[in-house]
Every structure is written in C-alpha cells, then in structure tokens.
XYZ file of C-alpha atoms in Angstrom:
486
model
C 132.735 -5.283 -147.650
C 130.712 -2.407 -145.675
C 133.855 -0.088 -146.159
C 133.231 0.480 -149.888
C 129.604 1.664 -148.831
C 131.240 3.985 -146.191
C 133.965 5.445 -148.513
C 131.249 5.862 -151.359
C 129.230 7.929 -149.038
C 132.577 9.884 -148.202
C 132.865 10.554 -151.925
C 129.363 11.748 -152.268
C 130.100 14.731 -149.588
C 133.218 15.626 -151.195
C 131.478 15.961 -154.474
C 128.836 18.373 -152.903
C 131.623 20.215 -150.840
C 130.851 19.177 -147.466
C 134.225 17.335 -147.058
C 137.560 16.961 -148.433
C 139.535 13.684 -148.751
C 142.281 15.840 -147.260
C 140.030 17.080 -144.423
C 141.936 16.274 -140.873
C 139.836 14.546 -138.338
C 140.440 16.874 -135.745
C 138.653 19.515 -137.795
C 135.301 17.346 -137.416
C 136.369 15.950 -134.023
C 138.364 18.488 -131.932
C 138.396 15.839 -129.309
C 140.623 13.546 -131.361
C 143.938 14.654 -129.806
C 147.373 13.249 -130.047
C 151.063 14.291 -129.565
C 152.475 12.898 -132.458
C 152.491 12.930 -136.257
C 148.996 11.014 -136.406
C 147.492 14.220 -134.775
C 147.299 15.229 -138.447
C 145.524 12.025 -139.847
C 142.983 12.889 -142.659
C 140.022 11.287 -143.905
C 142.017 9.392 -146.752
C 144.594 8.279 -144.310
C 141.360 6.642 -142.386
C 139.861 5.148 -145.740
C 143.453 3.647 -147.082
C 144.321 2.391 -143.614
C 147.739 4.415 -143.583
C 147.172 6.039 -140.216
C 150.187 3.927 -138.702
C 147.834 3.456 -135.753
C 147.640 -0.161 -134.135
C 144.225 -1.630 -134.937
C 143.343 -2.380 -131.412
C 140.653 -5.019 -132.495
C 140.721 -6.909 -129.540
C 139.264 -4.193 -127.586
C 136.002 -4.451 -129.387
C 135.968 -7.934 -130.487
C 133.961 -10.170 -128.323
C 132.622 -13.769 -128.145
C 129.400 -15.020 -129.793
C 129.694 -12.301 -132.326
C 128.847 -9.668 -129.858
C 130.254 -5.882 -129.526
C 130.456 -4.848 -126.332
C 132.143 -1.455 -126.779
C 130.062 1.754 -127.017
C 130.346 3.707 -130.072
C 131.457 6.751 -128.081
C 134.577 5.122 -127.425
C 136.062 5.132 -130.852
C 137.539 8.547 -130.878
C 139.309 8.181 -127.481
C 140.319 4.619 -128.566
C 142.088 6.453 -131.881
C 143.514 9.116 -129.711
C 145.538 6.683 -127.472
C 146.273 3.967 -129.675
C 150.031 3.179 -130.175
C 151.881 3.879 -133.229
C 152.443 0.947 -135.342
C 154.119 2.607 -138.292
C 154.822 5.930 -139.578
C 151.935 7.873 -140.976
C 150.904 7.553 -144.812
C 154.247 5.096 -145.075
C 152.956 1.997 -143.496
C 149.698 -0.081 -144.126
C 148.008 -1.341 -140.852
C 144.202 -2.401 -141.303
C 142.223 -0.511 -138.893
C 138.715 -1.340 -138.487
C 138.160 1.379 -135.746
C 139.134 4.058 -138.333
C 136.043 3.011 -140.244
C 133.898 3.552 -137.078
C 135.095 6.806 -137.132
C 134.412 7.527 -140.704
C 130.832 6.413 -140.142
C 130.794 9.009 -137.491
C 132.230 11.544 -139.540
C 129.501 10.993 -142.145
C 126.600 11.230 -139.318
C 128.124 14.646 -137.734
C 128.505 16.389 -140.959
C 125.006 15.439 -142.494
C 122.962 15.105 -139.100
C 121.398 12.071 -140.080
C 122.353 8.269 -139.124
C 124.517 5.991 -141.011
C 121.174 3.872 -141.602
C 119.560 6.696 -142.896
C 122.372 7.992 -144.909
C 122.833 4.498 -146.248
C 119.035 4.265 -147.441
C 118.841 7.821 -148.695
C 122.443 7.726 -150.602
C 122.639 4.223 -152.000
C 119.641 1.840 -150.955
C 116.953 3.783 -152.215
C 118.273 5.485 -155.270
C 119.507 1.915 -156.483
C 116.071 0.477 -155.312
C 118.290 -2.401 -153.480
C 115.702 -4.870 -152.052
C 117.842 -7.178 -149.918
C 120.380 -4.864 -148.619
C 120.042 -3.919 -144.727
C 122.331 -2.570 -141.978
C 122.936 -3.582 -138.519
C 119.776 -3.610 -136.346
C 117.624 -3.656 -139.275
C 115.112 -7.128 -138.811
C 116.342 -10.283 -139.734
C 113.722 -12.172 -141.982
C 113.614 -16.011 -142.886
C 115.226 -15.493 -146.019
C 118.630 -14.363 -144.030
C 121.299 -17.055 -143.994
C 122.059 -18.252 -140.664
C 125.961 -18.354 -139.649
C 127.903 -21.267 -138.921
C 131.336 -22.106 -137.637
C 133.266 -25.189 -138.958
C 134.849 -27.693 -136.352
C 138.026 -29.607 -136.632
C 135.965 -32.650 -137.834
C 134.089 -30.976 -140.823
C 130.882 -30.407 -138.745
C 129.165 -27.203 -138.443
C 127.710 -25.137 -135.223
C 125.320 -22.715 -135.475
C 126.586 -19.039 -134.528
C 124.874 -15.970 -133.459
C 124.505 -13.448 -136.577
C 127.279 -11.283 -136.799
C 127.002 -7.485 -136.839
C 123.446 -7.124 -135.618
C 122.341 -4.613 -133.333
C 121.241 -0.504 -132.942
C 123.937 1.854 -132.677
C 126.581 -0.721 -133.200
C 130.227 -0.024 -132.852
C 132.295 -0.958 -135.962
C 129.282 -0.790 -138.028
C 130.395 1.526 -140.734
C 133.246 -1.047 -141.261
C 131.373 -4.338 -141.205
C 127.734 -4.369 -140.549
C 125.945 -4.280 -144.121
C 123.965 -7.220 -144.921
C 123.289 -7.943 -148.639
C 122.673 -10.344 -151.487
C 124.608 -11.684 -154.588
C 122.139 -9.772 -156.794
C 121.994 -6.402 -155.002
C 125.765 -6.430 -154.872
C 126.184 -7.305 -158.604
C 123.643 -4.105 -159.362
C 125.233 -2.055 -156.814
C 128.951 -2.806 -158.310
C 127.683 -2.262 -161.936
C 126.637 1.147 -161.031
C 129.770 1.979 -159.210
C 131.640 0.985 -161.931
C 130.021 2.794 -164.404
C 130.459 5.738 -162.543
C 134.178 5.144 -162.380
C 134.324 4.793 -166.229
C 132.258 7.942 -166.788
C 133.895 10.288 -164.246
C 137.498 9.501 -165.777
C 136.154 11.823 -168.898
C 133.509 13.782 -167.194
C 131.936 14.604 -163.769
C 128.487 13.500 -164.984
C 127.168 10.375 -163.977
C 123.455 9.162 -163.903
C 123.830 7.317 -160.764
C 124.595 8.323 -156.937
C 128.345 7.471 -156.997
C 130.690 10.308 -156.954
C 134.631 10.835 -156.922
C 135.117 7.025 -157.822
C 138.134 7.085 -159.655
C 139.658 8.872 -156.669
C 138.116 6.126 -154.434
C 139.663 3.478 -156.756
C 143.216 5.147 -156.769
C 145.914 3.250 -154.961
C 146.935 5.245 -151.942
C 149.501 3.014 -150.371
C 151.457 0.015 -151.271
C 150.770 -3.545 -149.524
C 153.618 -5.538 -150.515
C 153.530 -6.712 -153.917
C 155.469 -9.685 -155.195
C 156.070 -8.445 -158.557
C 156.800 -4.755 -160.178
C 153.036 -4.628 -160.801
C 150.896 -2.343 -158.561
C 149.361 -4.029 -155.616
C 147.973 -1.164 -153.275
C 145.148 -0.343 -150.707
C 142.625 2.480 -152.463
C 139.729 3.604 -150.400
C 137.796 0.605 -149.269
C 139.287 -1.243 -152.047
C 142.640 -3.374 -152.772
C 143.845 -2.654 -156.289
C 145.906 -5.309 -158.299
C 147.296 -5.386 -161.790
C 147.096 -8.910 -162.979
C 148.607 -11.073 -163.223
C 150.002 -11.300 -159.582
C 149.872 -12.957 -156.366
C 147.041 -11.479 -154.423
C 148.035 -12.413 -150.715
C 147.015 -9.500 -148.639
C 145.599 -10.854 -145.269
C 146.763 -14.567 -146.277
C 149.049 -16.825 -144.044
C 150.330 -18.755 -147.150
C 151.251 -17.617 -150.973
C 148.163 -18.184 -152.961
C 148.628 -19.104 -156.698
C 149.484 -16.150 -159.163
C 145.876 -15.153 -160.472
C 145.852 -15.080 -164.149
C 149.331 -16.224 -164.551
C 149.953 -16.156 -168.396
C 146.910 -14.195 -169.122
C 146.832 -10.492 -170.462
C 146.956 -7.572 -167.767
C 144.136 -6.392 -166.380
C 143.237 -4.250 -163.568
C 141.369 -5.827 -160.429
C 139.564 -3.790 -157.802
C 138.540 -6.186 -154.912
C 138.042 -6.630 -151.373
C 137.297 -9.441 -148.939
C 135.739 -9.794 -145.547
C 135.974 -12.549 -142.995
C 134.525 -13.059 -139.652
C 133.313 -16.015 -137.817
C 130.241 -17.211 -139.841
C 130.435 -14.549 -142.437
C 132.939 -14.604 -145.481
C 132.835 -13.093 -149.019
C 135.167 -11.644 -151.536
C 134.283 -9.046 -154.461
C 136.423 -8.865 -157.539
C 135.775 -5.849 -160.083
C 137.497 -5.267 -163.459
C 136.118 -2.039 -164.482
C 137.612 -2.190 -167.788
C 134.999 -4.521 -168.768
C 132.573 -3.997 -166.317
C 132.901 -7.194 -164.830
C 131.976 -8.093 -161.167
C 132.432 -11.590 -159.476
C 130.849 -11.919 -155.938
C 131.132 -14.868 -153.405
C 129.532 -14.823 -150.271
C 129.382 -17.647 -147.503
C 127.793 -18.254 -144.367
C 130.895 -19.675 -142.509
C 134.404 -19.131 -142.780
C 135.114 -22.757 -142.938
C 138.450 -24.563 -142.198
C 140.337 -23.010 -144.830
C 140.689 -19.981 -146.775
C 137.540 -20.718 -149.028
C 136.388 -17.751 -150.290
C 139.526 -16.181 -151.475
C 140.480 -19.786 -153.333
C 137.104 -20.200 -154.797
C 137.136 -16.281 -155.719
C 140.173 -16.719 -157.681
C 139.087 -20.066 -159.474
C 135.907 -18.089 -160.734
C 138.113 -14.834 -161.891
C 140.385 -17.589 -163.776
C 137.061 -19.071 -165.275
C 135.446 -16.001 -166.294
C 138.406 -14.980 -168.233
C 139.132 -18.200 -169.655
C 142.607 -18.650 -168.149
C 144.186 -21.749 -168.207
C 144.906 -23.069 -164.347
C 145.623 -26.218 -162.367
C 142.567 -27.044 -160.382
C 144.841 -29.603 -158.540
C 147.108 -26.773 -157.196
C 143.912 -25.027 -155.670
C 142.634 -28.144 -153.928
C 146.011 -29.123 -152.589
C 146.487 -25.794 -151.348
C 143.014 -25.674 -149.461
C 143.944 -28.994 -147.896
C 147.099 -27.684 -146.747
C 145.868 -24.245 -145.319
C 143.072 -26.061 -143.409
C 145.571 -28.560 -142.035
C 148.055 -25.694 -140.945
C 145.413 -23.564 -139.483
C 144.191 -26.411 -137.407
C 147.734 -27.576 -136.356
C 148.699 -24.149 -135.311
C 145.964 -23.904 -132.746
C 147.271 -27.321 -131.252
C 150.907 -26.344 -131.507
C 150.224 -23.132 -129.716
C 148.380 -24.854 -126.788
C 151.384 -27.321 -126.470
C 153.481 -24.197 -126.264
C 151.514 -22.627 -123.510
C 151.366 -26.120 -121.492
C 155.362 -26.503 -122.105
C 155.923 -23.014 -120.815
C 153.847 -23.367 -117.603
C 156.153 -23.511 -114.560
C 153.800 -22.695 -111.536
C 151.565 -25.497 -110.305
C 150.267 -22.866 -107.718
C 149.698 -18.893 -107.796
C 152.739 -16.765 -106.351
C 150.314 -14.970 -103.987
C 147.100 -15.778 -102.298
C 144.368 -15.629 -105.269
C 142.530 -12.307 -103.575
C 145.605 -10.348 -104.261
C 144.675 -10.513 -107.885
C 141.042 -9.849 -107.503
C 139.773 -6.522 -109.063
C 138.767 -4.849 -111.967
C 141.844 -3.577 -113.960
C 141.504 -0.429 -116.771
C 143.306 0.694 -119.248
C 144.548 4.407 -119.282
C 141.434 5.851 -120.744
C 138.804 3.739 -119.193
C 137.037 2.191 -122.119
C 137.935 -1.356 -121.367
C 138.604 -3.277 -118.263
C 139.664 -6.904 -117.189
C 137.581 -8.150 -114.294
C 139.354 -10.929 -112.261
C 136.960 -12.706 -110.119
C 137.443 -15.737 -107.529
C 134.496 -18.648 -108.294
C 134.758 -21.801 -106.630
C 138.206 -21.514 -105.333
C 139.631 -20.556 -109.124
C 140.357 -17.161 -110.815
C 138.370 -16.245 -113.878
C 139.206 -13.525 -116.091
C 136.143 -11.531 -117.295
C 136.645 -9.099 -120.316
C 134.672 -6.011 -119.848
C 132.662 -8.057 -117.241
C 130.841 -10.010 -119.615
C 129.812 -13.670 -119.333
C 130.244 -14.356 -122.801
C 133.939 -13.271 -122.543
C 134.852 -14.858 -119.078
C 137.522 -17.721 -119.162
C 139.279 -19.931 -116.097
C 142.710 -19.115 -115.283
C 145.397 -21.363 -114.800
C 148.597 -20.615 -112.802
C 151.203 -19.913 -115.681
C 154.672 -18.664 -114.267
C 155.581 -16.132 -111.556
C 152.438 -13.894 -110.860
C 150.945 -14.813 -114.249
C 147.982 -16.948 -115.584
C 146.736 -18.089 -118.789
C 143.481 -19.617 -120.482
C 143.404 -21.883 -123.312
C 140.820 -22.710 -126.068
C 141.207 -25.717 -128.629
C 140.046 -24.728 -132.055
C 136.434 -26.107 -131.530
C 135.826 -23.989 -128.342
C 137.185 -21.110 -130.286
C 134.826 -21.677 -133.185
C 131.999 -22.336 -131.279
C 132.435 -18.809 -129.594
C 132.625 -17.311 -132.688
C 136.551 -16.610 -131.912
C 139.007 -16.339 -134.430
C 141.395 -19.102 -133.355
C 144.884 -18.360 -134.447
C 146.179 -15.903 -131.685
C 149.643 -16.495 -130.694
C 150.398 -18.010 -127.236
C 151.141 -14.535 -125.279
C 147.513 -13.572 -125.948
C 146.160 -15.875 -123.474
C 148.741 -14.854 -120.575
C 147.791 -12.179 -118.133
C 150.914 -11.171 -116.278
C 150.492 -9.291 -112.776
C 152.516 -6.797 -111.315
C 154.366 -3.802 -112.667
C 157.817 -2.283 -111.766
C 156.978 0.957 -109.165
C 159.305 3.774 -109.385
C 161.423 4.216 -105.950
C 160.395 6.603 -103.749
C 162.564 8.456 -101.201
C 162.760 5.509 -98.723
C 163.402 2.940 -101.084
C 166.322 2.016 -102.892
C 165.133 0.033 -105.719
C 161.919 -0.796 -107.857
C 159.200 -2.718 -105.811
C 156.519 -4.862 -107.765
C 153.066 -2.995 -107.689
C 150.545 -5.937 -107.391
C 147.985 -3.469 -108.689
C 148.507 -3.713 -112.526
C 148.464 -6.349 -115.008
C 149.809 -6.751 -118.434
C 148.043 -8.313 -121.610
C 149.573 -8.669 -124.796
C 146.400 -8.244 -127.001
C 147.852 -6.129 -130.012
C 150.588 -7.629 -132.022
C 151.437 -4.824 -134.412
C 153.633 -3.230 -131.804
C 156.369 -4.254 -129.843
C 156.421 -4.777 -126.268
C 154.923 -7.295 -123.596
C 151.541 -5.824 -124.009
C 149.137 -3.093 -122.290
C 149.107 -2.104 -118.791
C 145.697 -2.249 -116.772
C 145.730 -0.625 -113.398
C 143.262 -1.721 -110.643
C 142.298 1.870 -109.647
C 140.148 3.250 -112.522
C 141.157 6.760 -111.396
C 145.127 6.447 -111.361
C 146.745 6.115 -114.968
C 150.249 7.082 -114.119
C 151.437 3.466 -114.980
C 148.712 2.447 -117.565
C 149.866 2.145 -121.209
C 151.882 -0.155 -123.262
C 155.044 -1.542 -121.948
C 158.150 -1.160 -124.260
C 160.013 -4.191 -123.991
C 160.585 -6.346 -127.218
C 157.741 -8.442 -128.530
C 156.458 -10.246 -131.823
C 154.610 -8.758 -134.410
C 151.205 -9.777 -136.070
C 143.925 -7.472 -138.046
C 140.112 -8.735 -137.954
C 139.348 -8.389 -141.460
C 135.888 -7.145 -142.306
C-alpha cells in the first residue's frame, strides 16, 4: 500500500506547480529512451499502470526477501522492457513504474524519498508507527512468516528492509493499523473537501484526481471497476476480483450502491488490504504478517466490509472458498512439478557441461545468470547470488530445469505459482548464416529464460559475452500469458 504514499506526494508537487500529471517521463529523465509509443508515457500513466510495459518483476524479485538490483537500473529497465499492451489502453501492473516515480520525487525536490515521506506525510500527521525501508526495526515490529502445506509457519527475513532500496517507493513503507486509519481519514477528508474547494487543512492535495479512475480493470458488471493512481476504484455491489485467481463473492450483494477506493498488498511474509468509503469517511484496514495458504486478506477484508455496513452474507461461502483456494494453490504447484518431470526427455546433457558454463547477460547488462559447475553438476545463479542459486537437471535438448515444491518456495520467500516454463533454461540460439554457410547454426553462447508472462514468446535471450548484445532481447515465438502485487 506504499503506492498511495507515493502518488499522494506526486499530488502535492502537482499542487505546487513543480509537476503535472501529464508531465512526460523523458522531460525529467532524458535518459529514458524508447522508439515506440511508450516513449511518451506520463506520470499519470506510471501511477495508473497503463504504460503497456511488461512488469519485469523477476529481474528484481529475489529469494529470502532480498532485492539485489540497484536503483540506477530502473530507468534502463523501463527503457528496454517489451510492450505487453497498447499505451493507455491496457492495464499492466508495474512495480518498477513506482520505483521510477520515487526517483521523480527525489530529482524534482532534491530530497530522498525517506526525507520526503517524513517532511510531507509522517511528521505533519504525527504518525509514530510509520517507517520506510532502512529505518530501524524495533521489538514492536511484527515478524514475517510463510505458511507451509501442513499449516505450520516458517519465519522469513523482513521484506523491504535496506537503504537506497530498489522498488522502495512501490512497497517498502511499514505502518500500523492505528497510523493508517488516521492517515486514511485525513486523505478522505481532503478528497471530500477538494471536490468543492481547493482549501484543505491537511497535507494531502489533488486527492479527487488521485481517486479518479484512469483505466478499466475488467468489471464483471456495468458498474465501474478501474485503477486510479495507487488505488483501485469499485462501485459496489461488485465482484472485486483484480489479482485473484478465482471468483470471489460479490461484495455487498443486495446492498445499496457505495463507492469503494481500495488496494491490497501481497508479498511473502506480508499481506494487507485497505478499503476506503469516502462518502461515509469509513476506512477498513487489515494487516497480516503471513500471506497464508489462501487469499485470506481479500476474503477477511470483504467479510469486514459486509459486517461494517450490516449487509447479509453467507459465511459458509467464504470459508468454503478459502479452503478451495488453499487446495488449488497447493495442488497447482504439485501439478506443475509433475508437468516438468513428465516433459523431461534428457537423462544427460546434450553437450559437455563446461560448454554451458559462464555468465549470460541481458541486452542492457542489468541482469545476468551465472551457470556454474559444482561437484559435477550445473547450477544456475541469478545475479551470481548464493540466495538465488539452484541445482540444474537435464531437461530436453540443450535445456536444463530446476524444481521447487510449495514448502521450498515458501521457505525461500518465493511466490510458488510460476508456470513450468519459468523453471527451464534453454541454451543455444539460431545464428544468422554467413557467406560460407548455407543455413543457420546453433550459437551456444546464449540462453533463453521465460521469466515474463505478459508478453508472448519463448522468453528473454541472455548472451554469454556482456559486450555483444546483437541477439539479446525477447524471442518472438508463441507463448503463454500471465505481477508481484505490492
């Protein structure tokens, strides 16, 4: 829910004339360079996830809640990310867009995000349990846990902790229910007062504009269901299903029409949901220190909304759905691993193992996969980090895979439901024929990894020579579709 803090500070700078919602990113960062329509993305596009750019979450999301990518890579990644949909006509949730918005705030004001957060929000509202990224953890900070298949819990390192943290402006604010209720009351007061006048007695500015829907997110009825700026906007009764892998119950079914401004956050060891009802100045906040085995925050949040407004609902529907979602998530991982094993056709590598060893870089040099030989077996080490090193097994011709069950993923603080293609590294690319060749040959100096599922193709190509990027990029073959939600 950090994103609402970020957009609120953007709104303050817009009010002061330092920015406009229509300011193009390249006006602030000329190094942001693209040769397509996305070259024209604005701050509003970034805030509403309508850039059409693939999220590229798996280039920064590492095991054990570590973030290994440097903040300096945000603009280059946004510059080279493939297009997943048309600009301003498709919703593609993008955490890196919010890292960039944080950098916009810093460049325009000359202050760090941490200092801005204190100066603009925490100190004026006198919040005493709201912190950012590298600020010290105290004894009153909840620990993070992962739920295992048998219902037990495994403690995880804290999420979003560290100085100069990549993606911080998209998900590294820590807070309490009390602080958040006070903050959201001030935000709703600002929004309600600014509908009629620009004068408000609290720091929030441009609140009605930030609450305004910017792009649809797939309503199942004629009622509005859209993404605003760091917020989701839903006219109830409605099915609030964004980011769900199932159909939740219709919220406030049979009740009177109400506008709900809400958002949720989900990362291993941390989960939460907030629902605001500006017309009655009602705020409902649910925070948890485990993602659990099911979509507990969403379902419990809906139950609280139903109860708060005295709406009749079937409790059995919610408990049954929670159990079904739990069983589905666990079964999905088991079925995916069975699929990987069933499609394994190679018992030994096609070439000697040393042929695959080396560092393979993406086209901008921001990410690499190191293939190592350890004890006679290959290992894949993402960004060369021990926390993200996996033993590889032969899969098919010139390809290898690794495998994680549900509990192994949970203990690593990894989201467990990636499809099978994610776990396969394919070595070799088709090189262009030269004057002495009659056909294409396989170039073993590259590998392909399918880590982004919002774009078609077999995946991104990584080349062994970091200085040669002629082939690096995304392959353009048919593939499947399919964001880390902070």
